[in-house]
Short mmCIF file of C-alpha atoms in Angstrom, two decimals:
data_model
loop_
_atom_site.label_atom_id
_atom_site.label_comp_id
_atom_site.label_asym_id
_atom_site.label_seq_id
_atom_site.Cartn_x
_atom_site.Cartn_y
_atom_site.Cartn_z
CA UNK A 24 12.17 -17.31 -15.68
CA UNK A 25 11.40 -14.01 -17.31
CA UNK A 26 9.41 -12.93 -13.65
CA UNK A 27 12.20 -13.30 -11.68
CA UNK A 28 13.37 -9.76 -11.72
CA UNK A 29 9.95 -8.41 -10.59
CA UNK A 30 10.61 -10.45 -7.92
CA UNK A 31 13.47 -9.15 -7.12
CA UNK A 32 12.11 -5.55 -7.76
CA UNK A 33 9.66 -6.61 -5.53
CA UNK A 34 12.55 -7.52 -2.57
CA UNK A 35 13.92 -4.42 -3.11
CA UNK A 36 10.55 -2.80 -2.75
CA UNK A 37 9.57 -4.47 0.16
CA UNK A 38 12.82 -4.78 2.11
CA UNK A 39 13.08 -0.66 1.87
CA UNK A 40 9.18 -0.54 2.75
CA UNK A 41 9.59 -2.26 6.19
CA UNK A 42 13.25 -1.01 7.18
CA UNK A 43 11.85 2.79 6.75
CA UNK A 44 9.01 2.14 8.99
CA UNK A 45 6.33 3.10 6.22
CA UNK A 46 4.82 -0.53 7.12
CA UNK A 47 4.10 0.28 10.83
CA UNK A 48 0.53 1.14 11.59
CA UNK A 49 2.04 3.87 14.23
CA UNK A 50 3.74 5.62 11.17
CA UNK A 51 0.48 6.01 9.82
CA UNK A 52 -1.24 7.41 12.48
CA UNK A 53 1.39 10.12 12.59
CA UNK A 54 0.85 11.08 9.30
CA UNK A 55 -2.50 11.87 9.08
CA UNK A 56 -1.65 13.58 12.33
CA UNK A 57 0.98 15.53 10.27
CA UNK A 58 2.95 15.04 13.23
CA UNK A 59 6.32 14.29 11.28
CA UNK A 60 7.54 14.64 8.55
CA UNK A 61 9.02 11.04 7.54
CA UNK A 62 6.17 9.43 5.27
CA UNK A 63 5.77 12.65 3.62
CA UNK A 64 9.67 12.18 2.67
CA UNK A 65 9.23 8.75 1.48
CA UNK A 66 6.19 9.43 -0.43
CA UNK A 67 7.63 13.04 -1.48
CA UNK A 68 11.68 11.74 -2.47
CA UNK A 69 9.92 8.39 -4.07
CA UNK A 70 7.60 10.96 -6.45
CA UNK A 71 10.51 13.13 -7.28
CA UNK A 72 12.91 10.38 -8.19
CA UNK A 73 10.10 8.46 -10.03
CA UNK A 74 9.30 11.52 -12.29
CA UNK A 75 12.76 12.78 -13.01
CA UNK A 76 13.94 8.80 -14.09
CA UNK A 77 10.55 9.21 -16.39
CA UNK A 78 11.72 12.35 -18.23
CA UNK A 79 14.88 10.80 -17.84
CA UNK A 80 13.71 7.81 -19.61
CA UNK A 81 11.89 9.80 -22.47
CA UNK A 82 14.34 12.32 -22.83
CA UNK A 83 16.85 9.59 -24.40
CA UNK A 84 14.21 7.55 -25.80
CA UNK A 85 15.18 4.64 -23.78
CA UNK A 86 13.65 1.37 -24.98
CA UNK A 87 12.44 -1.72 -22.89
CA UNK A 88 14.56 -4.69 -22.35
CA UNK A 89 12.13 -6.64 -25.36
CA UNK A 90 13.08 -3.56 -27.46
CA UNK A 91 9.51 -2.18 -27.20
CA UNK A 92 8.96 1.50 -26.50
CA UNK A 93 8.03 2.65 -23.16
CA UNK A 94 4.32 3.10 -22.99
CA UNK A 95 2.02 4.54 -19.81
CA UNK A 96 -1.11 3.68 -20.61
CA UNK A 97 -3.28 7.46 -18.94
CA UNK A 98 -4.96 7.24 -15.94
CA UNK A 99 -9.17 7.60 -16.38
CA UNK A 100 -10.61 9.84 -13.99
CA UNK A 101 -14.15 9.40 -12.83
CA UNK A 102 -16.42 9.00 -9.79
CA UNK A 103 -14.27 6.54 -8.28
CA UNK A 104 -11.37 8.62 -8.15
CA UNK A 105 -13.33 10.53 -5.37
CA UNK A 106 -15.97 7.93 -4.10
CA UNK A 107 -13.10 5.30 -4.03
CA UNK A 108 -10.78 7.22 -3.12
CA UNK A 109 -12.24 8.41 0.18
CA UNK A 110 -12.99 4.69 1.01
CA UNK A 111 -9.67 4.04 0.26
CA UNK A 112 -8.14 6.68 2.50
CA UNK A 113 -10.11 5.80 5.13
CA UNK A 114 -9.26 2.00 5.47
CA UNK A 115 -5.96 3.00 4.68
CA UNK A 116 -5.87 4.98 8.26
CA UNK A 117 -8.02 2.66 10.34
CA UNK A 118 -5.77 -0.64 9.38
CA UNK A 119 -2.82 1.68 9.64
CA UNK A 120 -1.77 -0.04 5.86
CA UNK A 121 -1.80 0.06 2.15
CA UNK A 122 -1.73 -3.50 0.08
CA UNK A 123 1.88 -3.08 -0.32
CA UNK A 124 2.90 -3.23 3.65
CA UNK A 125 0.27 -5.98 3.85
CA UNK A 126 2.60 -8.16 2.11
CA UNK A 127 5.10 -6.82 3.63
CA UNK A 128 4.10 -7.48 7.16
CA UNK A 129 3.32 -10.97 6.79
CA UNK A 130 6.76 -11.27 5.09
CA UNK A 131 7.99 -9.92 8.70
CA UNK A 132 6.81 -12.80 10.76
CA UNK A 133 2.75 -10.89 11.77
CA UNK A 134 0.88 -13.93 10.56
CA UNK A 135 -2.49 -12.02 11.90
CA UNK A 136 -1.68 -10.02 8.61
CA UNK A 137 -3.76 -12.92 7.11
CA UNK A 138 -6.59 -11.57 8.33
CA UNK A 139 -6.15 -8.63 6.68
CA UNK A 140 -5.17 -9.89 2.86
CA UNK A 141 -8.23 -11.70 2.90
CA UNK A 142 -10.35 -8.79 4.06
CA UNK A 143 -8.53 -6.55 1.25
CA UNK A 144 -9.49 -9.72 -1.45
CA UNK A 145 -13.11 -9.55 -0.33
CA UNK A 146 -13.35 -5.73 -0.57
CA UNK A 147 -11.88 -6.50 -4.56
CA UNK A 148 -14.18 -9.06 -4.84
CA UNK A 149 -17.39 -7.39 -3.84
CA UNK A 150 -16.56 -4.29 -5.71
CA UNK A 151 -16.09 -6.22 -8.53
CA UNK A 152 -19.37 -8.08 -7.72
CA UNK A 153 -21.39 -4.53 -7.65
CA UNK A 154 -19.30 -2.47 -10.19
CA UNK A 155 -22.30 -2.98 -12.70
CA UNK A 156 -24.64 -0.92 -9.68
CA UNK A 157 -21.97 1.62 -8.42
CA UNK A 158 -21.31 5.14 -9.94
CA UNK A 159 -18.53 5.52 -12.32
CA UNK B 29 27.92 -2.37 7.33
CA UNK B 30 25.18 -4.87 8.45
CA UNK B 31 24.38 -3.04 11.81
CA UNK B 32 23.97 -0.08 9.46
CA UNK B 33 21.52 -2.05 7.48
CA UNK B 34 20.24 -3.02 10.94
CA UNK B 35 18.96 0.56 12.13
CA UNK B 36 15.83 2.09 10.62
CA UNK B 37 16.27 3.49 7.02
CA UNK B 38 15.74 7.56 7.15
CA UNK B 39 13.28 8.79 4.19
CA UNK B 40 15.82 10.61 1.85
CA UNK B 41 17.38 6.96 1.50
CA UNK B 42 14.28 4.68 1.26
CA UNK B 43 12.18 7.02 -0.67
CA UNK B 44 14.58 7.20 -3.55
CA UNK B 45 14.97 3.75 -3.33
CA UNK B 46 11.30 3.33 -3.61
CA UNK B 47 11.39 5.66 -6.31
CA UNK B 48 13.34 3.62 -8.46
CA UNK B 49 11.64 0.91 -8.69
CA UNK B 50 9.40 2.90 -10.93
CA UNK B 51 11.67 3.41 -14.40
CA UNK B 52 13.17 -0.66 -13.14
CA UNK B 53 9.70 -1.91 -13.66
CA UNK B 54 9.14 0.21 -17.29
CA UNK B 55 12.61 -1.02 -18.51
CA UNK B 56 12.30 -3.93 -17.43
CA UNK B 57 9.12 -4.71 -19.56
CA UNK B 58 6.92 -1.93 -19.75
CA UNK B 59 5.45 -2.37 -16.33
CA UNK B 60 3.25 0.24 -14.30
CA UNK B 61 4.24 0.03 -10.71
CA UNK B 62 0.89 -1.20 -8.75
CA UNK B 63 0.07 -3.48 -5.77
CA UNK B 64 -3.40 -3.28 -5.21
CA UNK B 65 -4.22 -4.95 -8.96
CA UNK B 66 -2.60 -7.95 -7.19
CA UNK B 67 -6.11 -8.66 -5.03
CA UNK B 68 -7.65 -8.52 -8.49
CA UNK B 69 -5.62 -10.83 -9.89
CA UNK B 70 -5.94 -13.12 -7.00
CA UNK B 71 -10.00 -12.96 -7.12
CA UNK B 72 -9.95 -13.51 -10.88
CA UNK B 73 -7.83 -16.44 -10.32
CA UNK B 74 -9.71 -18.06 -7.01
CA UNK B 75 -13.57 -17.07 -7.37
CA UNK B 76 -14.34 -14.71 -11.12
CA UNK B 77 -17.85 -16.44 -10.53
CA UNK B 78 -18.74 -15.04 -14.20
CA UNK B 79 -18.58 -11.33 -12.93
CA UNK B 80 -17.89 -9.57 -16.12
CA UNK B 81 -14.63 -7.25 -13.90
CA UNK B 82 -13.11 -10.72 -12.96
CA UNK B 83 -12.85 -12.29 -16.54
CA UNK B 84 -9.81 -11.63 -18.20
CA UNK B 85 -6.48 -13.21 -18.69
CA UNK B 86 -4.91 -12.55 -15.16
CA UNK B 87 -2.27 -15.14 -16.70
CA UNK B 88 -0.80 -11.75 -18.48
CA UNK B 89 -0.60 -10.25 -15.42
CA UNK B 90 1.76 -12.83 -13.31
CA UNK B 91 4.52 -10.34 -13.53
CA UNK B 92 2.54 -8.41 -11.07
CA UNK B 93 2.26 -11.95 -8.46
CA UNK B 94 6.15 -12.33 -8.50
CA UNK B 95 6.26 -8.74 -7.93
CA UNK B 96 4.08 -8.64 -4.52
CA UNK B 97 5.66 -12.42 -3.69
CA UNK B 98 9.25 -10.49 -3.73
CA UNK B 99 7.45 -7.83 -1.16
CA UNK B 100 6.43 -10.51 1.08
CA UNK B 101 10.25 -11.37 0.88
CA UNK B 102 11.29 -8.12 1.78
CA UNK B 103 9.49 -8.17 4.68
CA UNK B 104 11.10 -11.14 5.36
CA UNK B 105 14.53 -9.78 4.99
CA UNK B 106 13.50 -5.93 6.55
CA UNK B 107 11.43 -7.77 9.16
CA UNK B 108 13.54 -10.74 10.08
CA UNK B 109 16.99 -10.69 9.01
CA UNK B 110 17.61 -6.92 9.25
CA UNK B 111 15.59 -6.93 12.29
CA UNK B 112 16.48 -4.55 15.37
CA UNK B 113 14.33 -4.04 18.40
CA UNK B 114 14.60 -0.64 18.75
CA UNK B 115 11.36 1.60 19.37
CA UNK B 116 9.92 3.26 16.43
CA UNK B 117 11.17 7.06 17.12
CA UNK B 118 7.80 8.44 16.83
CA UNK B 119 6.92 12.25 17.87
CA UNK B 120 5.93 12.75 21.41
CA UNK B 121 2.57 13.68 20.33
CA UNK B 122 1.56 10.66 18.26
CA UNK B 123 2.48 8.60 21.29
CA UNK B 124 -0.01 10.45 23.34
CA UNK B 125 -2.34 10.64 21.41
CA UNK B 126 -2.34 6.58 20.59
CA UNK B 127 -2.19 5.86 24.24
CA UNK B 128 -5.40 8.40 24.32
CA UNK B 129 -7.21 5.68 21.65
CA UNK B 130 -6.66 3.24 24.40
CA UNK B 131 -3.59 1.66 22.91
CA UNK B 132 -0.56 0.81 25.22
CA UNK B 133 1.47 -1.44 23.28
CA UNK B 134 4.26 0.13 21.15
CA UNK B 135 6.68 -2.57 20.27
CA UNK B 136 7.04 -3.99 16.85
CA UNK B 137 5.46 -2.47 14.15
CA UNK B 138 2.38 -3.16 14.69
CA UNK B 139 0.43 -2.70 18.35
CA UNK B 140 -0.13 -6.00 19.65
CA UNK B 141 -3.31 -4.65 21.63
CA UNK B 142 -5.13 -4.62 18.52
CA UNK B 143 -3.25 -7.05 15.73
CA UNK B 144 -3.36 -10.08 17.51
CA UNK B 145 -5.74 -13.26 17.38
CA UNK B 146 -7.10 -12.58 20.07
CA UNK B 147 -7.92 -9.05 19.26
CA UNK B 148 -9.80 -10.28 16.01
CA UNK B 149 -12.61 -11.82 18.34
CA UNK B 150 -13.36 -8.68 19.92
CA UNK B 151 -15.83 -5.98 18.04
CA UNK B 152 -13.03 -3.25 17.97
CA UNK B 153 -9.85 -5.70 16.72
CA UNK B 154 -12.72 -7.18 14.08
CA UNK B 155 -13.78 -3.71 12.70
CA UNK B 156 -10.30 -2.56 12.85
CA UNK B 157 -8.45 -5.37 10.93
CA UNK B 158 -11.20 -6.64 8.98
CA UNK B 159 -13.59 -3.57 7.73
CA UNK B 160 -9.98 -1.37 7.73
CA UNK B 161 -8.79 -4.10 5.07
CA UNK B 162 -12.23 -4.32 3.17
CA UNK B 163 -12.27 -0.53 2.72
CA UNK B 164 -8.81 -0.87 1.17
CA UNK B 165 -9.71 -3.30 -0.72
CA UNK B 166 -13.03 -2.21 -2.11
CA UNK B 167 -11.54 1.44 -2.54
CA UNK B 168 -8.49 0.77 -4.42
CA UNK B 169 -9.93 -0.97 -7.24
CA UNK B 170 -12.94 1.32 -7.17
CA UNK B 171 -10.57 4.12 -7.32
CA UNK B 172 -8.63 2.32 -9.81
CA UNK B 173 -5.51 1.93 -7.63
CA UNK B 174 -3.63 2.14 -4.27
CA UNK B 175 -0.89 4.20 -2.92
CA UNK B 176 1.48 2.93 -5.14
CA UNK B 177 -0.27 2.80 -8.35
CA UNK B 178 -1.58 6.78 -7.87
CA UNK B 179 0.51 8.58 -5.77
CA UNK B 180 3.99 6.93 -6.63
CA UNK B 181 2.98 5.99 -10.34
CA UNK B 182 0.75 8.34 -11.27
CA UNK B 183 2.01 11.43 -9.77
CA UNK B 184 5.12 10.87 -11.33
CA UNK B 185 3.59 10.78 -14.50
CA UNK B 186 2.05 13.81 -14.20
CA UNK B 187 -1.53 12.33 -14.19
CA UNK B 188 -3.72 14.65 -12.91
CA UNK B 189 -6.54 12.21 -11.86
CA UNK B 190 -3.75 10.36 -9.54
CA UNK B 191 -3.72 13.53 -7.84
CA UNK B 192 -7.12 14.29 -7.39
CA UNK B 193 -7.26 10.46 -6.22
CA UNK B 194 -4.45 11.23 -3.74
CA UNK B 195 -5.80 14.22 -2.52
CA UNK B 196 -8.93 11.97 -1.61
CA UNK B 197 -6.90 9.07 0.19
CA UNK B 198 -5.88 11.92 2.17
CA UNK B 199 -9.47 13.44 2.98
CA UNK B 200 -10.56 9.52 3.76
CA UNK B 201 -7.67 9.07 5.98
CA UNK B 202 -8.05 12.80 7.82
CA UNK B 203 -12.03 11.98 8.35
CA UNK B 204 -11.20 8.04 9.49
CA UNK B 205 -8.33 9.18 11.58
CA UNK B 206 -10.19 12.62 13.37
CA UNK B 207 -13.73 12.03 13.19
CA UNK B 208 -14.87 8.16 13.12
CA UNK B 209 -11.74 6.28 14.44
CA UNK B 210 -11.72 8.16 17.44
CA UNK B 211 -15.78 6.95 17.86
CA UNK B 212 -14.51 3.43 17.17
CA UNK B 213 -11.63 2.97 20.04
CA UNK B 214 -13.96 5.02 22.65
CA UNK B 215 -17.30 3.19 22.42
CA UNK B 216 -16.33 -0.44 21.26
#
């Protein structure tokens, strides 16, 4: 099964996301309350080790596991980085999550997290529904 | 060692940790860390109802399901197996200031007065948990991504419109969390 280390990726991902806390709705509300420091050390430490392995990566020309080159595809800006982005930010404070802890937290026994994965899939689903009308 | 494992991880251990997973997913096969394209992939599966953003071969992208299906398991093994039942240490402030919003409970990780099934049938648990997720929802993919996919992916990088996409998470969050959350626990 070629997906099976994603999956695994994916354990180590989520098993680090919910032992640090950055999962808990009450971390969140501290952060955009700047009153501590430790999601801005999580987000800050996971940036700095993510861009270093990438120059890492390129600096010795390091190949896939298929052999293939390692490719990021650019990010597009446009008015969704901003419009989107606000909406994004501001669900992401009144649920107290990001997708990632949603798993997460369901993983951890909250089964009300249901409740929000399928409010997350109907927010993809309608702005995939209205893309055609909304500014881009 | 596994009462170690037990306490809460401090940030300059799980954030490199997180970090990694980053160059694990390129070598591994070229993969862009993201969570959020997950949803997509789950409404192009369930219901693309011939909207043109919702056909494509989500088949290619079932890296990305095993990927979220191993965070569920960590949650399993962070929430459950490594559980402890210690209080999250949170500043003195934040703890006033959430028991100002009304909200008293502050075991877990979540605050049963408001994630519960209960809570869902009442106005302020409904807006809370369901338009909170909906925004998330509807914003990542308009924004082209989540927390992980922008700030984690992008910013490392160096993709400047990750940043300017971060930078308005942030003023979303700072406007929910100052100026219209505050409205929401007060008057519903």
């Amino acid at each position: 099964m070629k997906n099976i280390k994603y999956l695994l990726v994916g354990v180590l991902f989520g098993t680090v996301l919910t032992k640090t806390e950055a999962v808990s709705w009450f971390r969140i509300q501290e952060m955009f309350r700047f009153q501590s420091f430790h999601m801005y050390g999580i987000i800050g430490s996971a940036i700095a080790v993510g861009m270093i392995s990438i120059l890492l990566l390129r600096k010795f020309n390091i190949k896939a596991l298929n052999g293939e080159a390692i490719v990021i595809p650019d990010k597009q800006f446009n008015k969704g980085s901003i419009i989107g982005g606000t909406i994004f930010g501001m669900g992401w404070a009144l649920a107290g999550a990001c997708p990632g802890p949603l798993y997460s937290l369901l993983g951890a026994g909250y089964s009300i997290i249901i409740v929000p994965i399928l409010g997350a899939l109907l927010g993809t689903w309608t702005y995939s529904y209205l893309r055609p009308k909304l500014p881009h | 060692m596994l009462e170690i494992l037990k306490q809460p991880w401090p940030w300059y251990v799980s954030g490199p940790l997180i970090g990694i997973s980053v160059p694990l997913l390129l070598v591994f096969g070229n993969k862009m860390l993201g969570i959020s394209s997950s949803l997509r992939h789950t409404c192009a599966a369930v219901a693309p109802f011939n909207i043109q953003f919702l056909k494509y071969n989500w088949k290619a992208e079932m890296w990305n399901m095993f990927f979220v299906l191993g965070i569920l398991i960590g949650g399993f093994v962070g929430g459950v197996l490594l559980r402890n039942d210690v209080p999250i240490d949170l500043s003195a402030q934040t703890i006033t200031d959430i028991k100002n919003l009304g909200v008293n409970s502050f075991e877990g990780l979540l605050p049963a007065d408001i994630f519960s099934w209960e809570s869902l049938f009442t106005v302020k648990g409904f807006i809370i948990m369901v338009l909170g997720s909906f925004l998330i929802g509807f914003g990542a993919r308009y924004a082209g991504g989540c927390t992980s996919g922008h700030a984690i992916m992008g910013i490392s990088s160096l993709q400047w419109p990750s940043l300017v996409t971060v930078i308005f998470f942030f003023i979303g969050g700072l406007l929910m969390t100052h100026v219209i959350a505050p409205l929401i626990y007060q008057f519903l």
